[in-house]
XYZ file of C-alpha atoms in Angstrom:
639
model
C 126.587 116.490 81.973
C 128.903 119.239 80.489
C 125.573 121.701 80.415
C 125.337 120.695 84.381
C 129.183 121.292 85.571
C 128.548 124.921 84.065
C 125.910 125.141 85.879
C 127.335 124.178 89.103
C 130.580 126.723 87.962
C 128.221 129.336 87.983
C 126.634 128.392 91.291
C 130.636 128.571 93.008
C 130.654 131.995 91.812
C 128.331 133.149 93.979
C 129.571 130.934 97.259
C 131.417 133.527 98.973
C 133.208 133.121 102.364
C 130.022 134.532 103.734
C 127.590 132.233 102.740
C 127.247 129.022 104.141
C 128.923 125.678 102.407
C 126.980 124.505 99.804
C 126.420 120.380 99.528
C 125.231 119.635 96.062
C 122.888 116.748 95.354
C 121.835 115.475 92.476
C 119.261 113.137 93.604
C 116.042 115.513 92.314
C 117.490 115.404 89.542
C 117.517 111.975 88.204
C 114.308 111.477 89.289
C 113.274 112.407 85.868
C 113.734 109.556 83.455
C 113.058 111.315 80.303
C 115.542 114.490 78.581
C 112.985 116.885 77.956
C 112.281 117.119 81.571
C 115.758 116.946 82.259
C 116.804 119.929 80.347
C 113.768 121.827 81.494
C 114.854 121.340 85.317
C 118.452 121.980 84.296
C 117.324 125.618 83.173
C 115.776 125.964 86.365
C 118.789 125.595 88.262
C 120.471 128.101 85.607
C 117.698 130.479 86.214
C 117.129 130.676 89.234
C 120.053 129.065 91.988
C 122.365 132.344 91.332
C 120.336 134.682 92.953
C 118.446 132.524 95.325
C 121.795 131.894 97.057
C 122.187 135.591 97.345
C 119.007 136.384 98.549
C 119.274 132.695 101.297
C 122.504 134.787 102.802
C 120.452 137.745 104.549
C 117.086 135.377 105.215
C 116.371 135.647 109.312
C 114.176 132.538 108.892
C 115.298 129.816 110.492
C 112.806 127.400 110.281
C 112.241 127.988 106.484
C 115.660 128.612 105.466
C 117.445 125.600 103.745
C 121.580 125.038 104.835
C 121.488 122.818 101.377
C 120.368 122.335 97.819
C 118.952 118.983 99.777
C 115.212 120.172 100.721
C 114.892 116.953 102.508
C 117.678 117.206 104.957
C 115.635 121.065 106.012
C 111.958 119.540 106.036
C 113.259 116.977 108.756
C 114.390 120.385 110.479
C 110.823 121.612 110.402
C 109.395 121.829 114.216
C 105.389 123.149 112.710
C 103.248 122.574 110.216
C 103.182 125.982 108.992
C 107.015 125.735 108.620
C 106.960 122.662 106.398
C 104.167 124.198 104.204
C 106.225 127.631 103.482
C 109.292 125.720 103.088
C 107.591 123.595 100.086
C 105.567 126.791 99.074
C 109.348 128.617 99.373
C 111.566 126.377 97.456
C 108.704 123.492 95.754
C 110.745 123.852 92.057
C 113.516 121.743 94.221
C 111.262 119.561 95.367
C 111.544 115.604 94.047
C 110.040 112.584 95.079
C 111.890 111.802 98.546
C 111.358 115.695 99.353
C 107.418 115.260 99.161
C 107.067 112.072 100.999
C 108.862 113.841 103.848
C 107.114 116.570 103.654
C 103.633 114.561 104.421
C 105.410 112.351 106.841
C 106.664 115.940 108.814
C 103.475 117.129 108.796
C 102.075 113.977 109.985
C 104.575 113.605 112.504
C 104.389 117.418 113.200
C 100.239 117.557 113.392
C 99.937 114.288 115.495
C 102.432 116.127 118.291
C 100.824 119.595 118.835
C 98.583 120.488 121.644
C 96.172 122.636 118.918
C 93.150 120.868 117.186
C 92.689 124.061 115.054
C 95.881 123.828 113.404
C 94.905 119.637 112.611
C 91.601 121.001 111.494
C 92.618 123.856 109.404
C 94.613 121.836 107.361
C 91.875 120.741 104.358
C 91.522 125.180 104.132
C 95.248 125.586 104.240
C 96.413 126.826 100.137
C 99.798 125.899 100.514
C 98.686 122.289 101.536
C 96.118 122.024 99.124
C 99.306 123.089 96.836
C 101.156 120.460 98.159
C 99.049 117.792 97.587
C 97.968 118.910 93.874
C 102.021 118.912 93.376
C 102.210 115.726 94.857
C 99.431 114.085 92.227
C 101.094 115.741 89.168
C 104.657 114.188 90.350
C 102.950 111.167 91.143
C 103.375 109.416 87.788
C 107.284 109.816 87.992
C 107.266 107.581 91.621
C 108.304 104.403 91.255
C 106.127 101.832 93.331
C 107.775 101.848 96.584
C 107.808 105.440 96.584
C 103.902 105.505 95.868
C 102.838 103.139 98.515
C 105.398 105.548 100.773
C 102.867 108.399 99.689
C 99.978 106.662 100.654
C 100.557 105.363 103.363
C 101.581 109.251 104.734
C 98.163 110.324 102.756
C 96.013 107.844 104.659
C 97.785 108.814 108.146
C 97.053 112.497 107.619
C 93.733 111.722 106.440
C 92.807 109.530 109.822
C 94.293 113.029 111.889
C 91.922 115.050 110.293
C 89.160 112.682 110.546
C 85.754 113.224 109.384
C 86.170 116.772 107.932
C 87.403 115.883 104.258
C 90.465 117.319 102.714
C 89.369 117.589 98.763
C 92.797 117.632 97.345
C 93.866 114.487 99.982
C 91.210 112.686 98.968
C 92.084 113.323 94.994
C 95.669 112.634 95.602
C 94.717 109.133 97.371
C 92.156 108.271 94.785
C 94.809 108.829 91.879
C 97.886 107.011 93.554
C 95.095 103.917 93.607
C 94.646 104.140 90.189
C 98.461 104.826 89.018
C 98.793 101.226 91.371
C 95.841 99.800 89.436
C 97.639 100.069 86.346
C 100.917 98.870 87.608
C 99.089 96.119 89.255
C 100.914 93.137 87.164
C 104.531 94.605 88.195
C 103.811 94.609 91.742
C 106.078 92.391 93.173
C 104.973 90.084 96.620
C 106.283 92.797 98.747
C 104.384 95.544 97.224
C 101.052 93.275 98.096
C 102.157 93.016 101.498
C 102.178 96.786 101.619
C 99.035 96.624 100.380
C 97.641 94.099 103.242
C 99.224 96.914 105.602
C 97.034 99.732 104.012
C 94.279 97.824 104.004
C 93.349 99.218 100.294
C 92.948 95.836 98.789
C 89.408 96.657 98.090
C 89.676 100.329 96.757
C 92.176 98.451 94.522
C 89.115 96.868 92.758
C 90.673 93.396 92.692
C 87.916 91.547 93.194
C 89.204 88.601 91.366
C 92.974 88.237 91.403
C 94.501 88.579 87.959
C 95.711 84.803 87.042
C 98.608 86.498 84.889
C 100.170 88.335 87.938
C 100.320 84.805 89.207
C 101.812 83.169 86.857
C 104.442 85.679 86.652
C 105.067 85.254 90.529
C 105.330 81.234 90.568
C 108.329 81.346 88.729
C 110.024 82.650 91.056
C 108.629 80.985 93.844
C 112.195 78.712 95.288
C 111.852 78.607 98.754
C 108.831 78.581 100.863
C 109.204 81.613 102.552
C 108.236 83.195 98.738
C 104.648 81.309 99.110
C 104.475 82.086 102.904
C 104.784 85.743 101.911
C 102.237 85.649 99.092
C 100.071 83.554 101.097
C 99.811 86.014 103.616
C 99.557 88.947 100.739
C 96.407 87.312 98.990
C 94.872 86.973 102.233
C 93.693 90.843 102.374
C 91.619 89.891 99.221
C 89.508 86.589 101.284
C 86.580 88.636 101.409
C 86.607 89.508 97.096
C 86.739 86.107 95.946
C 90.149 84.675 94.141
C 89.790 82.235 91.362
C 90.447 78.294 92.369
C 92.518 77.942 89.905
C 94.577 80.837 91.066
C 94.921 79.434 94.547
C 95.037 75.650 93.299
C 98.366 76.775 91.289
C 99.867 77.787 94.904
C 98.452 74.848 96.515
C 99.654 72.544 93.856
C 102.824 74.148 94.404
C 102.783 73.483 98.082
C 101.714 70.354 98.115
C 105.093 69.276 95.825
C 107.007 71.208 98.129
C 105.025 70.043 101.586
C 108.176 68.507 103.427
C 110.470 71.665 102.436
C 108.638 73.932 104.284
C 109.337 74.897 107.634
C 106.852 74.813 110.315
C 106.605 78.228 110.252
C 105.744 78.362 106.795
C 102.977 75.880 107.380
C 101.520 77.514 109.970
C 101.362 81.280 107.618
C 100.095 78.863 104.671
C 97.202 76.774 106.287
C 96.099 80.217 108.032
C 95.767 82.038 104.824
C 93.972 78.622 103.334
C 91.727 79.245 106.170
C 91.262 82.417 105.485
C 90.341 82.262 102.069
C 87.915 79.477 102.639
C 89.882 76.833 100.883
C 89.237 73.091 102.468
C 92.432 71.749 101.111
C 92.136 68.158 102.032
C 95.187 66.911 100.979
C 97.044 69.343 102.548
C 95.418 69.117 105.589
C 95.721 65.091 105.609
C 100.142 65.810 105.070
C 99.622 67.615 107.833
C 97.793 65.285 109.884
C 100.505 62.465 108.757
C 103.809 65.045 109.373
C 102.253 65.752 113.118
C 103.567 62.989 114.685
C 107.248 64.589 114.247
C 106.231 68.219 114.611
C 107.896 69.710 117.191
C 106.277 73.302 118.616
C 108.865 74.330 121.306
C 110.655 76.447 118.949
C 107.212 78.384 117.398
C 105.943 81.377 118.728
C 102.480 81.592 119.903
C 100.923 82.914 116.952
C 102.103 80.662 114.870
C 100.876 77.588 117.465
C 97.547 79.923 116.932
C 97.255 79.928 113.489
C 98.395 76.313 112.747
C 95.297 75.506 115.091
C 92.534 77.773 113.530
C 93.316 76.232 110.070
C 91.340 73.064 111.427
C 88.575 74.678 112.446
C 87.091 75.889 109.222
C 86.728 72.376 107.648
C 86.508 70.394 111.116
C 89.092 68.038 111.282
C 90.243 66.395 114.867
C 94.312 65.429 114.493
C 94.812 64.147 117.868
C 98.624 64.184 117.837
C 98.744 67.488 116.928
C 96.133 68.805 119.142
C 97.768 67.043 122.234
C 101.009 68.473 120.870
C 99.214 72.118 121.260
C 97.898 71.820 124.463
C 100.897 70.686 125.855
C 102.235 73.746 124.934
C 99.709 75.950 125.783
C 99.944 74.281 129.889
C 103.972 74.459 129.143
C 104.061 78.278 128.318
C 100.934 79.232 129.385
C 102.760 82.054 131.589
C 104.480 83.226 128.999
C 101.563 83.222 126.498
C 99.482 86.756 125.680
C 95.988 86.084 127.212
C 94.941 86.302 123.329
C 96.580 83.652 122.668
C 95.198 81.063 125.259
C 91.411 82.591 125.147
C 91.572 81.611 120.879
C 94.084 78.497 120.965
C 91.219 76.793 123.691
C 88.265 78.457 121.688
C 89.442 76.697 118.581
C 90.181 72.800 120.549
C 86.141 73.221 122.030
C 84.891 74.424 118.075
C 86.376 71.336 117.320
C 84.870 69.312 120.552
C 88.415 68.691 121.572
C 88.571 68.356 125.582
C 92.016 68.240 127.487
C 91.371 68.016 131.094
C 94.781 68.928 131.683
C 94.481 71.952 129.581
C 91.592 72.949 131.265
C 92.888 72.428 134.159
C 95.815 74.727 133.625
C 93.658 77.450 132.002
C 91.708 77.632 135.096
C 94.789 77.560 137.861
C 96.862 80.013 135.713
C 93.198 82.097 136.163
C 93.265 81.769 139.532
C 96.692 82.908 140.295
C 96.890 86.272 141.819
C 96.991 89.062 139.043
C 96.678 86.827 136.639
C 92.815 87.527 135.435
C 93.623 91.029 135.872
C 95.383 90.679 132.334
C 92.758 89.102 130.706
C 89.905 91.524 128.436
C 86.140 90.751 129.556
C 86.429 89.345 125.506
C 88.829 87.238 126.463
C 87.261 85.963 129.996
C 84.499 85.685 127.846
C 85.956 83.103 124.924
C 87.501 81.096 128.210
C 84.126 80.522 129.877
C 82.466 79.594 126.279
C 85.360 76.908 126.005
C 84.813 75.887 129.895
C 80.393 75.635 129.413
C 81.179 73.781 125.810
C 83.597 71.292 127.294
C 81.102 70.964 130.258
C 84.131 71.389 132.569
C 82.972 73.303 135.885
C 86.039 75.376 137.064
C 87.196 76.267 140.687
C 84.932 78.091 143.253
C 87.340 80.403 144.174
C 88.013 80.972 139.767
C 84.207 81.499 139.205
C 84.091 84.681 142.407
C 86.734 85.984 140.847
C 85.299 85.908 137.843
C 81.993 87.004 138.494
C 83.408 89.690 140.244
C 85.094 91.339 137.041
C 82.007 90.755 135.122
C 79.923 93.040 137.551
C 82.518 95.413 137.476
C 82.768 95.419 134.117
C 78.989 95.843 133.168
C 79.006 98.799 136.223
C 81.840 100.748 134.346
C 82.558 100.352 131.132
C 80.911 101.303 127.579
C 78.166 99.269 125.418
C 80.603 97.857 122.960
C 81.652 95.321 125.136
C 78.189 93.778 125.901
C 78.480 91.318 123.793
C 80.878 89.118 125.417
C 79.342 90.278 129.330
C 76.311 88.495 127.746
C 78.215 85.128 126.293
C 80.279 85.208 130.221
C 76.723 84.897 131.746
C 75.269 82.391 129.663
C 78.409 80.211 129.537
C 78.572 80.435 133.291
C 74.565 79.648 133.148
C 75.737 76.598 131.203
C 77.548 75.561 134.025
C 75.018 76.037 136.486
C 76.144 79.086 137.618
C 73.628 81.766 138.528
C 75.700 85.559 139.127
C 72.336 86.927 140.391
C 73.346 90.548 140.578
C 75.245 90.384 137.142
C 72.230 89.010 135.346
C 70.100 91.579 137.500
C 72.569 94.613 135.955
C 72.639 92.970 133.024
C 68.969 93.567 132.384
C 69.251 96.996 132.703
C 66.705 98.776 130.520
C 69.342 100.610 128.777
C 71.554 97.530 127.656
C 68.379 95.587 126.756
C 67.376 98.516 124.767
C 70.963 98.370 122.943
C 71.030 94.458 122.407
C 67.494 94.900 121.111
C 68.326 97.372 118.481
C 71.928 96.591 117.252
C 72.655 93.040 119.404
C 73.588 89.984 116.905
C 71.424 87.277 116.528
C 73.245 84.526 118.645
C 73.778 87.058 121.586
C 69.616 87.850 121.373
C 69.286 83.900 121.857
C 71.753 84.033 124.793
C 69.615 86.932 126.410
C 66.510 85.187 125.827
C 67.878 82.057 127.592
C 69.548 83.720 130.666
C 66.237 85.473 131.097
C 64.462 81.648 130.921
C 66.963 79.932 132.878
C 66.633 82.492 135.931
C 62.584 81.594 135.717
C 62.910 78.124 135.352
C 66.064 77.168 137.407
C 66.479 79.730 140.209
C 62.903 81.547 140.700
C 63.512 82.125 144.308
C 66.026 84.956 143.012
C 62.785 87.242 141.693
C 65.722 88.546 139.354
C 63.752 91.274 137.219
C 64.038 89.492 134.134
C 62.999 90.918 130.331
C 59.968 92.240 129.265
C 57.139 90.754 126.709
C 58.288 92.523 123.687
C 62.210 91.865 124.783
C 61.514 88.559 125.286
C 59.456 88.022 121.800
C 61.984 90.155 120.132
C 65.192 87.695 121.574
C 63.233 84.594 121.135
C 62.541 85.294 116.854
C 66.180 83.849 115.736
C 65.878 80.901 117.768
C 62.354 79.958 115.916
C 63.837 81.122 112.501
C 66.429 78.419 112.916
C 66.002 75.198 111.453
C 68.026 72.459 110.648
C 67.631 69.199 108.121
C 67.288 66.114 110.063
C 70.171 63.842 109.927
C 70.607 60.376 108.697
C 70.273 59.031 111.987
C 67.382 60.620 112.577
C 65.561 59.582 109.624
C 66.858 55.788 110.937
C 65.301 56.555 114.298
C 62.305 58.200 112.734
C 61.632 54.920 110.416
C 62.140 52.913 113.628
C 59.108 54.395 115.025
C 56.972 53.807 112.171
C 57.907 50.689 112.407
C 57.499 50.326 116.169
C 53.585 52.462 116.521
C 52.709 51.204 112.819
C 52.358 54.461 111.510
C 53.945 58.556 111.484
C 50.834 60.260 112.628
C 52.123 59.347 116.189
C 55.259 61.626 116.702
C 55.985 65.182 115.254
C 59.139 65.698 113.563
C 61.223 68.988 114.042
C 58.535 70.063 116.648
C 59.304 73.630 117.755
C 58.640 74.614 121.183
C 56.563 77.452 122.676
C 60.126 78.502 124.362
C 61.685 78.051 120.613
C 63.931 75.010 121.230
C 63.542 72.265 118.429
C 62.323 68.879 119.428
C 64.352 66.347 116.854
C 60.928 63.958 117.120
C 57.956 64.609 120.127
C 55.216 62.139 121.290
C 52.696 61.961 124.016
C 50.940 59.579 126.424
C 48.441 59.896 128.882
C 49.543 59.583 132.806
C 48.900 55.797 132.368
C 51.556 55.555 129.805
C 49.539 54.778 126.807
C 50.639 56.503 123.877
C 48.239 59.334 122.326
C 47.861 60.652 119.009
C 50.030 64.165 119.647
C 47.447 67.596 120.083
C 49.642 70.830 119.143
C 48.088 72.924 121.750
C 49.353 70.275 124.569
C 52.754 70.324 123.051
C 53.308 73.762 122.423
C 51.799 74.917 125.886
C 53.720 76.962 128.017
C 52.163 75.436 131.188
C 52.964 72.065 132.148
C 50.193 69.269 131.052
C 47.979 67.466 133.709
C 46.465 64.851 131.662
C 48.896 64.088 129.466
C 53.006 63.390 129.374
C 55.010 64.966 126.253
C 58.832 63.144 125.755
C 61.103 65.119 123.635
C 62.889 62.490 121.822
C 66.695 63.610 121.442
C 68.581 62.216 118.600
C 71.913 63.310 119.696
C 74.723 62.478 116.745
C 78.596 63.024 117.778
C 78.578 66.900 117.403
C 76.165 66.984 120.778
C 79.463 65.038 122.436
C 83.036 65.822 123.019
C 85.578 64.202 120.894
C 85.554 60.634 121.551
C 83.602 60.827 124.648
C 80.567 60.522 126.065
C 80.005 63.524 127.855
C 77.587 65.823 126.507
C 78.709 69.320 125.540
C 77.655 72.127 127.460
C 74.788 73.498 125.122
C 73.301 70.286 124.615
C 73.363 69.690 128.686
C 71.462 72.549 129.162
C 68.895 72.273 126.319
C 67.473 69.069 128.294
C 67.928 70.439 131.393
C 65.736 73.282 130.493
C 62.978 70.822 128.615
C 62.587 68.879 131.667
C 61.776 71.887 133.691
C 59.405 72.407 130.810
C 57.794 69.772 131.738
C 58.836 67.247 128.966
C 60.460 64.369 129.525
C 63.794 64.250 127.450
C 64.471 60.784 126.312
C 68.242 60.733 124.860
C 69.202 58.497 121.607
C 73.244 58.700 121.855
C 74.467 58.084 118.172
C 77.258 55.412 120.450
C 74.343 53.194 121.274
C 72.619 53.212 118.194
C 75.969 51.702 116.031
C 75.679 48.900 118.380
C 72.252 47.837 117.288
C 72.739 45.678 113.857
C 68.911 45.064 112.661
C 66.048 46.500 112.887
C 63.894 44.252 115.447
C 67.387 45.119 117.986
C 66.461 49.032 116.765
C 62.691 48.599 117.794
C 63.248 46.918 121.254
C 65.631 49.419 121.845
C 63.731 52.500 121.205
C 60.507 50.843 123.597
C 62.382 50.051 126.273
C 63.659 53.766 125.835
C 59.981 55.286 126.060
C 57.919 53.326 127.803
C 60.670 51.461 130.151
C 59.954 47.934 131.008
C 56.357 48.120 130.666
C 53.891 47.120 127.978
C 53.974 49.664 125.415
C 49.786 50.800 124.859
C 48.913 52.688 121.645
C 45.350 54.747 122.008
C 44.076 53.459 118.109
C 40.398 55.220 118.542
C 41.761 58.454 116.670
C-alpha cells in the first residue's frame, strides 16, 4: 500500500485548481486477487494517470470525457452507443469488472432506445465492440459468479437486439462465460441456479444429468423450506434433461420429513416442480390429500392455487376436499383472477373429470358480464369451452353469441398461429351441439386448411376432421363447404393410427359374449371404423334381429346397411364419466352420437352397472337383454 499512496502523491501533483476534483476509487483495483497483477496495474497508474489528467483538462468531449478515476459512474453518462464504445476504447486499461458489465448493459439500454436500425445492425462490424467483447472474455476468468451471470445475461440481451445477424466475438464471449460456469458448476449456490432458470441456459450448460455431489453439498444446508422451494423451482429448468431419482428422492425424502413445516406456499412451488419433472410422488401426494381438509387458500395467490392444482393432474388423482376448496375460490375471486388463471385452474378440474356446477356456473356468468370476455385470449376462450364440452355442461345462449362472435372475428383478423385453439373453440362448441355455421365455413378456408395440413398437430387434424363430419352428418341443411378428399384423408390418418389395449372390463365383457353366442367368431374386437372411430367390440344381425356372423365390408361401409343392423358395443369404464357421476363426458357423448348417425346402433356397457352384476349367468342376462331387448336372442349357425 506504501507503493500506492506514492502513487496517488504523484497524481495530487498534477490536480491543479483548474482541473476538476478528482474522486479516487480503488474498486478496479482489488479486483485482481493475485500480486503480480497487482503490481502490474499499479505501474499503470504510475505510467500513465500523470499525464492523462493533463491532457483530460483541455478535452471538449463531453460525452467521452470521464469527471472521475470511476469509469462506471461516466459510462452511465453515455447517451449513444458510439459514446460508450470510445469511452472503453479511450480509457479500457481502467476498466474492471463492474465497468464492463455497464458498459454492455449501456449499450443495451442505449441500442434498444434509438430510432436507427443501422446503428443496432452495425454493431457485430463495429472494432471497438468487437474489442470490447474480446476484453470482456480475457477478464472473464477474474469475475466472480454473480458478476458472470451479470455478463450474460447483458450478452444474451444484446444478442436478441441484433437478432439473426451473428456477432462473432458475442457469440465467443457467451460460449466461454458457459464454460467458465461449467467448471464452477459445484460452487454454484441455489441462487446462482435460479439465475440460470432466468437465462434459460440450463441446456447449453450440458447438465443433462444433475451432478449428485452438488446436491449433497446443498442439503446440508437445507433448514427451512423456503431453501427446497427455491431449489425446487431451480432444478425445474433441467425437467426436460433427465435428473437422477436418487437426486430428486434425496429432496423428496427431505420433504416428506419436513411435510407439516412447510408453508402452503412452499407446497404449492414443490408439488409443481414434482410435476414438472415427472415425479409421481405418492406419498407426498397422499400428505397432501390427508393435510387438505385444514388447508386454507384465502391467503394464496392465484398462481400458487394454479400450481397446487396442476400437480394432480400428471399422476391423476381426484382429492375432493381440496378440489372443492379450489373452486370455491376460483367463484370467490374469480373477478379478481387473470383470465389465465381461470382458463388453466378449470382445464386442470375437467383433465381430472372433476365437475362443479357451481364453478361452471360462475365461469360462464363472469363470461357473460359486459367486458368481461373482452379480456380473455381466443387460447384462453378456447381452454374454457374444452372444459365446458368435457364436463358436458351447455352454457348460456346469450354466452355462446358472444362467443361465437369473437371466434369469427378472430379467424377474420388475426395471424395463423392462433389456429390452433379457433379449431379446439369449434369442436368443443360442436361437442355441445353447437353449430357456428359461418365460423366453421371461414374456418375451412383453403389457406388455413392448407396450414393445419402442413404444420397442424395431430389432435387438432382429428378435431378438423370431425367438425368437417359433424357438419355432414348433424346439420347437412347448412351445405357448409366442408374439406376436401385429400384434407379429409390427410386429418383422418392419426385417428386410425391410434389404438388402445382393451381394458379389464372389456376382456370381462368380451368373455361374457363367448359365453353368451358360444363362440368369438361372432363380434370383432377393436373394430375400426370407415370414419376412424374405434368400436371397443361390433356385431351384426339381420333386420329380424337374428344375430349374423360379422362381414367387414358391411361394417366398415360408409353407407348405411339395408339388410343388415351393426351395434357398436361401448364398454365405457369411469374415464368416459365425470367424477362420481353418471353423466358422460363430452367426447364420449359425441362419439355415439356420431355412430348412430352412422348408422350403428350404440349399445352402452356403463362400468356402474357392470359392478352390480356378481356372477356370470347375472353378466350373460344382462348383456342379452342389452342387445337384443326382451326378445329371443337368434344366432344364424349355417356359417
Amino acid at each position: 500500500m506504501n507503493q500506492l499512496q506514492r502513487i496517488i502523491g504523484r497524481i495530487a501533483r498534477y490536480s491543479y485548481n483548474s482541473l476538476p476534483k478528482i474522486t479516487f476509487n480503488l474498486s478496479s483495483i482489488y479486483n485482481y486477487d493475485n500480486n503480480p497483477r497487482l503490481q502490474g496495474h499499479l505501474l499503470k497508474w504510475q505510467r500513465y494517470y500523470a499525464n492523462t489528467l493533463l491532457k483530460e483538462a483541455d478535452n471538449n468531449d463531453t460525452n467521452t470525457k470521464p469527471n472521475s478515476l470511476a469509469p462506471f459512474e461516466d459510462i452511465k453518462k453515455c447517451k449513444t452507443v458510439i459514446s460508450v464504445l470510445n469511452l472503453f476504447f479511450k480509457y479500457q486499461y481502467r476498466y474492471g469488472c463492474s465497468d464492463v458489465i455497464a458498459s454492455l448493459d449501456q449499450i443495451y439500454a442505449n441500442a434498444s432506445r434509438t430510432s436507427s436500425l443501422r446503428i443496432v445492425t452495425a454493431l457485430p462490424n463495429n472494432p471497438k465492440f468487437n474489442l470490447l467483447c474480446d476484453f470482456a472474455k480475457r477478464k472473464a476468468g477474474h469475475f466472480n459468479t454473480d458478476e458472470l451471470l451479470q455478463l450474460l445475461k447483458c450478452a444474451l440481451k444484446i444478442q436478441s437486439l441484433i437478432g439473426d445477424t451473428l456477432s462473432a466475438q458475442l457469440g465467443q464471449l457467451s460460449n466461454h462465460i458457459i464454460l467458465t460456469l461449467e467448471r464452477r458448476i459445484e460452487s454454484l449456490t441455489i441462487l446462482d441456479l435460479l439465475v440460470i432458470l432466468e437465462l434459460k441456459i440450463g441446456s447449453r450448460l450440458k447438465l443433462k444429468v444433475i451432478n449428485e455431489q452438488l446436491v449433497n453439498m446443498l442439503i446440508p444446508i437445507i433448514h427451512e423450506g423456503k431453501d427446497v422451494q427455491l431449489l425446487m423451482r431451480s432444478f425445474t429448468v433441467f425437467a426436460h434433461y433427465g435428473i437422477k431419482s436418487s437426486v430428486v428422492g434425496k429432496l423428496e425424502s427431505w420433504i416428506a420429513n419436513h411435510f407439516n413445516e412447510l408453508s402452503i406456499e412452499q407446497i404449492c412451488d414443490v408439488c409443481n416442480a414434482f410435476h414438472r419433472l415427472n415425479r409421481r410422488c405418492p406419498e407426498l401426494r397422499e400428505m397432501l390429500g390427508q393435510r387438505a381438509a385444514h388447508l386454507d387458500l384465502d391467503g394464496l395467490s392465484e398462481e400458487h392455487v394454479l400450481s397446487l392444482m396442476r400437480s394432480f393432474t400428471y399422476r391423476p388423482l381426484v382429492v375432493e376436499d381440496l378440489f372443492e376448496k379450489i373452486s370455491n375460490y376460483v367463484i370467490k375471486n374469480i373477478n379478481n383472477m387473470s383470465t389465465y388463471s381461470v382458463s388453466q385452474i378449470a382445464r386442470a378440474l375437467s383433465s381430472l373429470r372433476y365437475y362443479n356446477k357451481d364453478l361452471a356456473d360462475a365461469i360462464g356468468l363472469h363470461l357473460t358480464d359486459k367486458g368481461a370476455l373482452y379480456e380473455f385470449s381466443i387460447q384462453s376462450i378456447g381452454d374454457i369451452l374444452y372444459v365446458f364440452a368435457r364436463w358436458n355442461h351447455l352454457p348460456e345462449p346469450a354466452l355462446l353469441r358472444k362467443v361465437i362472435s369473437k371466434i369469427e372475428y378472430y379467424i377474420k383478423s388475426t395471424p395463423n398461429m392462433i389456429i390452433p385453439p379457433i379449431v379446439t373453440s369449434i369442436w368443443s362448441l360442436i361437442i355441445l351441439d353447437t353449430f357456428p355455421h359461418r365460423a366453421i365455413n371461414a374456418l375451412f378456408n383453403e389457406k388455413i386448411v392448407s396450414e393445419i395440413h402442413s404444420f397442424g398437430t395431430g389432435a387438432i387434424q382429428v378435431q378438423m376432421f370431425q367438425i368437417d363430419l359433424a357438419a355432414k352428418l348433424e346439420r347437412p341443411e347448412l351445405q357448409l363447404q366442408g374439406l376436401s378428399h385429400s384434407h379429409r384423408n390427410h386429418f383422418l390418418k392419426p385417428l386410425k393410427k391410434f389404438s388402445t389395449k382393451g381394458s379389464v372390463f372389456q376382456h370381462n365383457v368380451q368373455r361374457t359374449l363367448e359365453y353368451l353366442f358360444d363362440g368369438s367368431h361372432y363380434y370383432w374386437k377393436e373394430f375400426k371404423t370407415a370414419y376412424g372411430y374405434s368400436v371397443d367390440l361390433a356385431i351384426m344381425t339381420d333386420l329380424n334381429n337374428v344375430l349374423q356372423e360379422p362381414k367387414v365390408n358391411v361394417l366398415r361401409s360408409k353407407n348405411k346397411p339395408t339388410h343388415y343392423k351393426r351395434i357398436a358395443i361401448e364398454v365405457d369404464g369411469p374415464y368416459h364419466f365425470l367424477h362420481n357421476s353418471t353423466k358422460l363426458i363430452g367426447e364420449s357423448k359425441m362419439k355415439h352420437r356420431q355412430l348412430r348417425l352412422l348408422g350403428w346402433t350404440v349399445v352402452q356397457v356403463p362400468y356402474f352397472d357392470w359392478e352390480e352384476l356378481n356372477t356370470d349367468d347375472e353378466r350373460k342376462q344382462y348383456m342379452k337383454r342389452k342387445i337384443f331387448g326382451d326378445g329371443p336372442m337368434n344366432i344364424n349357425r349355417e356359417n
